[in-house]
CSV table of N, CA, C and O in Angstrom, one decimal:
chain,number,residue,atom,x,y,z
A,1,MET,N,-59.1,-10.4,34.6
A,1,MET,CA,-58.1,-11.1,34.0
A,1,MET,C,-57.2,-10.2,33.3
A,1,MET,O,-57.6,-9.1,32.5
A,2,SER,N,-55.9,-10.5,33.4
A,2,SER,CA,-54.9,-9.6,32.5
A,2,SER,C,-54.1,-10.5,31.6
A,2,SER,O,-54.2,-11.7,31.6
A,3,LYS,N,-53.4,-9.8,30.8
A,3,LYS,CA,-52.5,-10.4,29.8
A,3,LYS,C,-51.5,-11.3,30.4
A,3,LYS,O,-51.1,-12.4,30.0
A,4,ALA,N,-51.0,-10.9,31.6
A,4,ALA,CA,-50.0,-11.6,32.4
A,4,ALA,C,-50.6,-12.9,32.9
A,4,ALA,O,-50.1,-14.0,32.9
A,5,PHE,N,-51.9,-12.9,33.3
A,5,PHE,CA,-52.7,-14.2,33.7
A,5,PHE,C,-52.7,-15.1,32.5
A,5,PHE,O,-52.5,-16.4,32.6
A,6,ILE,N,-53.2,-14.7,31.4
A,6,ILE,CA,-53.2,-15.4,30.2
A,6,ILE,C,-51.9,-16.1,29.8
A,6,ILE,O,-51.9,-17.3,29.5
A,7,SER,N,-50.8,-15.2,29.9
A,7,SER,CA,-49.6,-15.7,29.6
A,7,SER,C,-49.2,-16.8,30.5
A,7,SER,O,-48.5,-17.8,30.0
A,8,GLN,N,-49.4,-16.7,31.9
A,8,GLN,CA,-49.0,-17.6,32.8
A,8,GLN,C,-49.8,-18.9,32.6
A,8,GLN,O,-49.2,-20.0,32.7
A,9,VAL,N,-51.1,-19.0,32.3
A,9,VAL,CA,-51.9,-20.1,31.9
A,9,VAL,C,-51.4,-20.8,30.7
A,9,VAL,O,-51.2,-22.0,30.7
A,10,ILE,N,-51.0,-20.0,29.7
A,10,ILE,CA,-50.5,-20.7,28.4
A,10,ILE,C,-49.1,-21.3,28.8
A,10,ILE,O,-48.7,-22.4,28.4
A,11,GLN,N,-48.2,-20.6,29.6
A,11,GLN,CA,-46.9,-21.2,30.0
A,11,GLN,C,-47.1,-22.3,30.7
A,11,GLN,O,-46.3,-23.4,30.5
A,12,ASP,N,-48.0,-22.5,31.7
A,12,ASP,CA,-48.2,-23.7,32.5
A,12,ASP,C,-48.8,-24.9,31.7
A,12,ASP,O,-48.3,-26.1,31.9
A,13,SER,N,-49.8,-24.6,30.8
A,13,SER,CA,-50.3,-25.7,30.2
A,13,SER,C,-49.6,-26.2,28.9
A,13,SER,O,-49.7,-27.4,28.5
A,14,ALA,N,-48.8,-25.4,28.4
A,14,ALA,CA,-48.0,-25.7,27.2
A,14,ALA,C,-46.5,-25.9,27.4
A,14,ALA,O,-45.8,-26.3,26.5
A,15,SER,N,-46.1,-25.9,28.6
A,15,SER,CA,-44.6,-25.9,29.0
A,15,SER,C,-43.7,-25.1,28.1
A,15,SER,O,-42.8,-25.5,27.6
A,16,LEU,N,-44.2,-23.9,28.1
A,16,LEU,CA,-43.4,-22.8,27.3
A,16,LEU,C,-42.6,-22.0,28.2
A,16,LEU,O,-42.8,-21.9,29.3
A,17,THR,N,-41.6,-21.2,27.6
A,17,THR,CA,-40.9,-20.2,28.3
A,17,THR,C,-41.8,-19.1,28.5
A,17,THR,O,-42.8,-19.0,27.9
A,18,GLY,N,-41.4,-18.1,29.4
A,18,GLY,CA,-42.3,-17.1,29.7
A,18,GLY,C,-42.4,-16.0,28.5
A,18,GLY,O,-43.3,-15.6,28.3
A,19,THR,N,-41.2,-15.9,27.7
A,19,THR,CA,-41.3,-15.1,26.5
A,19,THR,C,-42.1,-15.7,25.5
A,19,THR,O,-42.9,-14.9,24.9
A,20,ALA,N,-42.1,-16.9,25.2
A,20,ALA,CA,-43.0,-17.6,24.3
A,20,ALA,C,-44.4,-17.5,24.6
A,20,ALA,O,-45.2,-17.2,23.8
A,21,ALA,N,-44.8,-17.7,25.9
A,21,ALA,CA,-46.1,-17.5,26.4
A,21,ALA,C,-46.7,-16.3,26.2
A,21,ALA,O,-47.8,-16.0,25.8
A,22,ASN,N,-45.8,-15.2,26.5
A,22,ASN,CA,-46.3,-13.9,26.4
A,22,ASN,C,-46.5,-13.5,24.9
A,22,ASN,O,-47.4,-12.8,24.6
A,23,ARG,N,-45.7,-14.0,24.0
A,23,ARG,CA,-45.9,-13.7,22.7
A,23,ARG,C,-47.2,-14.4,22.2
A,23,ARG,O,-47.9,-13.8,21.3
A,24,ALA,N,-47.4,-15.7,22.7
A,24,ALA,CA,-48.6,-16.2,22.3
A,24,ALA,C,-49.9,-15.6,22.8
A,24,ALA,O,-50.9,-15.4,22.1
A,25,ALA,N,-49.9,-15.0,24.0
A,25,ALA,CA,-50.9,-14.2,24.6
A,25,ALA,C,-51.1,-12.9,23.7
A,25,ALA,O,-52.3,-12.6,23.4
A,26,THR,N,-50.0,-12.3,23.3
A,26,THR,CA,-50.1,-11.1,22.6
A,26,THR,C,-50.8,-11.5,21.1
A,26,THR,O,-51.6,-10.7,20.7
A,27,ASP,N,-50.3,-12.5,20.5
A,27,ASP,CA,-50.9,-12.9,19.3
A,27,ASP,C,-52.5,-13.3,19.4
A,27,ASP,O,-53.2,-13.0,18.5
A,28,LEU,N,-52.9,-13.9,20.4
A,28,LEU,CA,-54.2,-14.3,20.6
A,28,LEU,C,-55.1,-13.0,20.7
A,28,LEU,O,-56.0,-13.0,20.1
A,29,ILE,N,-54.6,-12.2,21.5
A,29,ILE,CA,-55.3,-10.8,21.8
A,29,ILE,C,-55.3,-10.0,20.4
A,29,ILE,O,-56.5,-9.5,20.0
A,30,THR,N,-54.2,-10.0,19.6
A,30,THR,CA,-54.4,-9.4,18.3
A,30,THR,C,-55.3,-10.0,17.4
A,30,THR,O,-55.9,-9.3,16.7
A,31,ALA,N,-55.3,-11.3,17.4
A,31,ALA,CA,-56.3,-12.1,16.5
A,31,ALA,C,-57.6,-11.7,16.8
A,31,ALA,O,-58.4,-11.6,15.9
A,32,ILE,N,-57.9,-11.6,18.1
A,32,ILE,CA,-59.3,-11.3,18.6
A,32,ILE,C,-59.8,-9.9,18.1
A,32,ILE,O,-60.9,-9.7,17.3
A,33,VAL,N,-58.9,-9.0,18.2
A,33,VAL,CA,-59.1,-7.6,17.8
A,33,VAL,C,-59.3,-7.6,16.3
A,33,VAL,O,-60.3,-6.9,15.7
A,34,LYS,N,-58.5,-8.3,15.5
A,34,LYS,CA,-58.5,-8.3,14.0
A,34,LYS,C,-59.9,-8.8,13.6
A,34,LYS,O,-60.5,-8.3,12.7
A,35,GLU,N,-60.4,-9.9,14.3
A,35,GLU,CA,-61.6,-10.5,13.9
A,35,GLU,C,-62.8,-9.6,14.2
A,35,GLU,O,-63.7,-9.6,13.4
A,36,LEU,N,-62.7,-8.9,15.4
A,36,LEU,CA,-63.8,-8.0,15.8
A,36,LEU,C,-63.8,-6.8,14.8
A,36,LEU,O,-64.8,-6.3,14.4
A,37,LYS,N,-62.7,-6.3,14.3
A,37,LYS,CA,-62.6,-5.2,13.2
A,37,LYS,C,-63.1,-5.8,11.9
A,37,LYS,O,-63.9,-5.0,11.3
A,38,LYS,N,-62.8,-6.9,11.6
A,38,LYS,CA,-63.2,-7.5,10.3
A,38,LYS,C,-64.6,-7.8,10.1
A,38,LYS,O,-65.4,-7.5,9.2
A,39,THR,N,-65.2,-8.6,11.2
A,39,THR,CA,-66.5,-9.2,11.1
A,39,THR,C,-67.4,-8.5,12.1
A,39,THR,O,-68.7,-8.6,12.0
A,40,GLY,N,-66.9,-7.9,13.1
A,40,GLY,CA,-67.8,-7.3,14.1
A,40,GLY,C,-68.4,-8.3,15.1
A,40,GLY,O,-69.2,-8.0,15.9
A,41,LYS,N,-67.8,-9.6,15.1
A,41,LYS,CA,-68.1,-10.5,16.1
A,41,LYS,C,-67.1,-11.7,16.3
A,41,LYS,O,-66.4,-12.0,15.3
A,42,PHE,N,-67.0,-12.2,17.5
A,42,PHE,CA,-66.1,-13.2,17.8
A,42,PHE,C,-66.7,-14.2,18.9
A,42,PHE,O,-67.2,-13.6,19.9
A,43,THR,N,-66.6,-15.4,18.6
A,43,THR,CA,-67.4,-16.3,19.5
A,43,THR,C,-66.2,-17.4,20.0
A,43,THR,O,-65.5,-17.9,19.2
A,44,LEU,N,-66.4,-17.5,21.4
A,44,LEU,CA,-65.5,-18.6,22.0
A,44,LEU,C,-66.6,-19.6,22.5
A,44,LEU,O,-67.3,-19.3,23.3
A,45,PRO,N,-66.7,-20.8,21.8
A,45,PRO,CA,-67.5,-21.8,22.2
A,45,PRO,C,-67.5,-22.1,23.6
A,45,PRO,O,-66.3,-22.2,24.2
A,46,SER,N,-68.6,-22.4,24.3
A,46,SER,CA,-68.7,-22.6,25.8
A,46,SER,C,-68.3,-21.4,26.5
A,46,SER,O,-68.1,-21.6,27.8
A,47,PHE,N,-68.0,-20.4,26.1
A,47,PHE,CA,-67.6,-19.1,26.9
A,47,PHE,C,-68.5,-18.0,26.5
A,47,PHE,O,-69.3,-17.4,27.5
A,48,GLY,N,-68.7,-17.5,25.4
A,48,GLY,CA,-69.5,-16.4,24.9
A,48,GLY,C,-69.1,-15.7,23.7
A,48,GLY,O,-68.3,-16.3,23.0
A,49,THR,N,-69.9,-14.6,23.4
A,49,THR,CA,-69.7,-13.9,22.1
A,49,THR,C,-69.4,-12.4,22.4
A,49,THR,O,-70.1,-11.9,23.1
A,50,PHE,N,-68.4,-12.0,21.7
A,50,PHE,CA,-68.1,-10.6,21.8
A,50,PHE,C,-68.7,-9.9,20.4
A,50,PHE,O,-68.4,-10.6,19.4
A,51,SER,N,-69.2,-8.8,20.6
A,51,SER,CA,-69.8,-8.3,19.2
A,51,SER,C,-69.6,-6.7,19.4
A,51,SER,O,-69.6,-6.1,20.6
A,52,VAL,N,-69.3,-6.0,18.3
A,52,VAL,CA,-69.1,-4.6,18.2
A,52,VAL,C,-70.5,-4.0,17.9
A,52,VAL,O,-71.2,-4.5,17.0
A,53,ARG,N,-70.8,-3.0,18.6
A,53,ARG,CA,-72.1,-2.2,18.5
A,53,ARG,C,-71.8,-0.7,18.2
A,53,ARG,O,-70.9,-0.2,19.0
A,54,LYS,N,-72.6,-0.1,17.5
A,54,LYS,CA,-72.5,1.3,17.4
A,54,LYS,C,-73.2,2.1,18.2
A,54,LYS,O,-74.3,1.6,18.7
A,55,THR,N,-72.8,3.2,18.8
A,55,THR,CA,-73.5,4.0,19.8
A,55,THR,C,-73.8,5.2,19.2
A,55,THR,O,-73.0,5.7,18.4
A,56,LYS,N,-74.9,5.8,19.5
A,56,LYS,CA,-75.4,7.1,18.8
A,56,LYS,C,-74.8,8.2,19.7
A,56,LYS,O,-74.4,8.1,20.8
A,57,ALA,N,-74.7,9.4,18.9
A,57,ALA,CA,-74.3,10.6,19.6
A,57,ALA,C,-75.4,11.1,20.7
A,57,ALA,O,-76.5,10.8,20.4
A,58,ARG,N,-74.9,11.6,21.8
A,58,ARG,CA,-75.9,11.8,22.8
A,58,ARG,C,-75.4,13.0,23.7
A,58,ARG,O,-74.3,13.4,23.6
A,59,LYS,N,-76.3,13.4,24.5
A,59,LYS,CA,-75.9,14.5,25.5
A,59,LYS,C,-75.4,13.9,26.9
A,59,LYS,O,-76.1,12.8,27.2
A,60,GLY,N,-74.4,14.3,27.4
A,60,GLY,CA,-74.0,14.0,28.7
A,60,GLY,C,-73.7,15.0,29.7
A,60,GLY,O,-73.8,16.2,29.3
A,61,LEU,N,-73.2,14.7,30.9
A,61,LEU,CA,-72.9,15.7,31.9
A,61,LEU,C,-71.6,15.5,32.3
A,61,LEU,O,-71.1,14.4,32.6
A,62,ASN,N,-70.8,16.6,32.5
A,62,ASN,CA,-69.4,16.6,33.2
A,62,ASN,C,-69.6,16.2,34.6
A,62,ASN,O,-70.2,17.1,35.2
A,63,PRO,N,-69.1,15.2,35.1
A,63,PRO,CA,-69.4,14.8,36.4
A,63,PRO,C,-68.8,15.9,37.4
A,63,PRO,O,-69.3,16.1,38.6
A,64,ARG,N,-67.8,16.5,37.1
A,64,ARG,CA,-67.1,17.6,38.0
A,64,ARG,C,-67.8,18.9,38.1
A,64,ARG,O,-68.0,19.4,39.2
A,65,THR,N,-68.4,19.3,36.9
A,65,THR,CA,-68.9,20.6,36.9
A,65,THR,C,-70.4,20.6,36.7
A,65,THR,O,-71.2,21.6,36.9
A,66,GLY,N,-71.0,19.5,36.3
A,66,GLY,CA,-72.4,19.4,35.9
A,66,GLY,C,-72.7,20.0,34.6
A,66,GLY,O,-73.9,20.0,34.3
A,67,GLU,N,-71.8,20.4,33.8
A,67,GLU,CA,-71.9,21.1,32.5
A,67,GLU,C,-72.3,20.1,31.5
A,67,GLU,O,-71.8,19.0,31.5
A,68,PRO,N,-73.3,20.4,30.7
A,68,PRO,CA,-73.8,19.5,29.6
A,68,PRO,C,-72.6,19.5,28.5
A,68,PRO,O,-72.1,20.5,28.2
A,69,ILE,N,-72.5,18.2,28.0
A,69,ILE,CA,-71.5,18.1,27.0
A,69,ILE,C,-72.2,17.2,25.9
A,69,ILE,O,-73.1,16.4,26.2
A,70,LYS,N,-71.5,17.2,24.7
A,70,LYS,CA,-71.9,16.3,23.6
A,70,LYS,C,-71.0,15.1,23.6
A,70,LYS,O,-69.8,15.3,23.5
A,71,VAL,N,-71.5,13.9,23.5
A,71,VAL,CA,-70.8,12.8,23.4
A,71,VAL,C,-70.9,12.3,21.9
A,71,VAL,O,-72.0,12.1,21.5
A,72,LYS,N,-69.8,12.0,21.3
A,72,LYS,CA,-69.8,11.6,19.8
A,72,LYS,C,-70.3,10.2,19.7
A,72,LYS,O,-70.1,9.4,20.6
A,73,ALA,N,-70.8,10.0,18.5
A,73,ALA,CA,-71.2,8.6,18.2
A,73,ALA,C,-69.8,7.7,18.1
A,73,ALA,O,-68.7,8.2,17.8
A,74,GLY,N,-69.9,6.3,18.4
A,74,GLY,CA,-68.9,5.7,18.3
A,74,GLY,C,-69.1,4.2,18.4
A,74,GLY,O,-70.3,3.8,17.9
A,75,LYS,N,-68.1,3.3,18.8
A,75,LYS,CA,-68.4,2.0,18.8
A,75,LYS,C,-67.9,1.4,20.2
A,75,LYS,O,-67.1,2.0,20.7
A,76,THR,N,-68.7,0.3,20.6
A,76,THR,CA,-68.3,-0.4,21.8
A,76,THR,C,-68.3,-1.9,21.7
A,76,THR,O,-69.0,-2.3,20.7
A,77,VAL,N,-67.6,-2.6,22.5
A,77,VAL,CA,-67.6,-4.0,22.4
A,77,VAL,C,-68.5,-4.6,23.4
A,77,VAL,O,-68.5,-4.2,24.7
A,78,ARG,N,-69.5,-5.5,23.2
A,78,ARG,CA,-70.3,-6.0,24.0
A,78,ARG,C,-70.0,-7.6,24.3
A,78,ARG,O,-69.4,-8.2,23.4
A,79,PHE,N,-70.3,-8.1,25.4
A,79,PHE,CA,-70.2,-9.5,25.6
A,79,PHE,C,-71.4,-10.1,26.1
A,79,PHE,O,-72.1,-9.6,26.9
A,80,LYS,N,-71.7,-11.3,25.5
A,80,LYS,CA,-72.8,-12.1,26.0
A,80,LYS,C,-72.4,-13.5,26.3
A,80,LYS,O,-71.7,-14.3,25.6
A,81,ALA,N,-72.5,-13.9,27.6
A,81,ALA,CA,-72.0,-15.1,28.1
A,81,ALA,C,-72.9,-16.2,27.5
A,81,ALA,O,-74.1,-16.1,27.4
A,82,SER,N,-72.2,-17.4,27.3
A,82,SER,CA,-73.0,-18.5,26.9
A,82,SER,C,-73.7,-19.3,28.0
A,82,SER,O,-73.3,-19.1,29.1
A,83,PRO,N,-74.6,-20.1,27.7
A,83,PRO,CA,-75.5,-20.8,28.8
A,83,PRO,C,-74.4,-21.8,29.5
A,83,PRO,O,-74.6,-21.9,30.8
A,84,THR,N,-73.6,-22.3,28.9
A,84,THR,CA,-72.5,-23.2,29.6
A,84,THR,C,-71.8,-22.3,30.6
A,84,THR,O,-71.6,-22.9,31.8
A,85,LEU,N,-71.3,-21.2,30.3
A,85,LEU,CA,-70.6,-20.3,31.3
A,85,LEU,C,-71.5,-19.8,32.4
A,85,LEU,O,-71.2,-19.9,33.6
A,86,LYS,N,-72.9,-19.5,32.0
A,86,LYS,CA,-73.6,-19.1,33.0
A,86,LYS,C,-74.0,-20.1,34.1
A,86,LYS,O,-74.1,-19.9,35.3
A,87,LYS,N,-74.0,-21.5,33.6
A,87,LYS,CA,-74.2,-22.6,34.6
A,87,LYS,C,-72.9,-22.8,35.4
A,87,LYS,O,-73.2,-23.3,36.6
A,88,ALA,N,-71.8,-22.6,34.8
A,88,ALA,CA,-70.6,-22.9,35.5
A,88,ALA,C,-70.4,-21.9,36.6
A,88,ALA,O,-69.7,-22.2,37.6
A,89,VAL,N,-70.8,-20.6,36.4
A,89,VAL,CA,-70.7,-19.5,37.4
A,89,VAL,C,-71.8,-19.5,38.3
A,89,VAL,O,-71.7,-19.4,39.5
């Protein structure tokens, strides 16, 4: 799914112009990111839950050279599908 797809769905369902639908899609994505930064969790009922998880520092391998490298600790976003979505798919 892309931002263009989201914009098209908003445009078709709300009878908006392309510019207004694109702005609405941008605002939606921005709101989701803000909520993830603020609380670390975002739930769309009947769809699923996005959550932020911390990752530990670890050792990895450079795929080109096979040389060991250090991967820094960081954060990643995880998604867990709701039972409703699982049944629908």
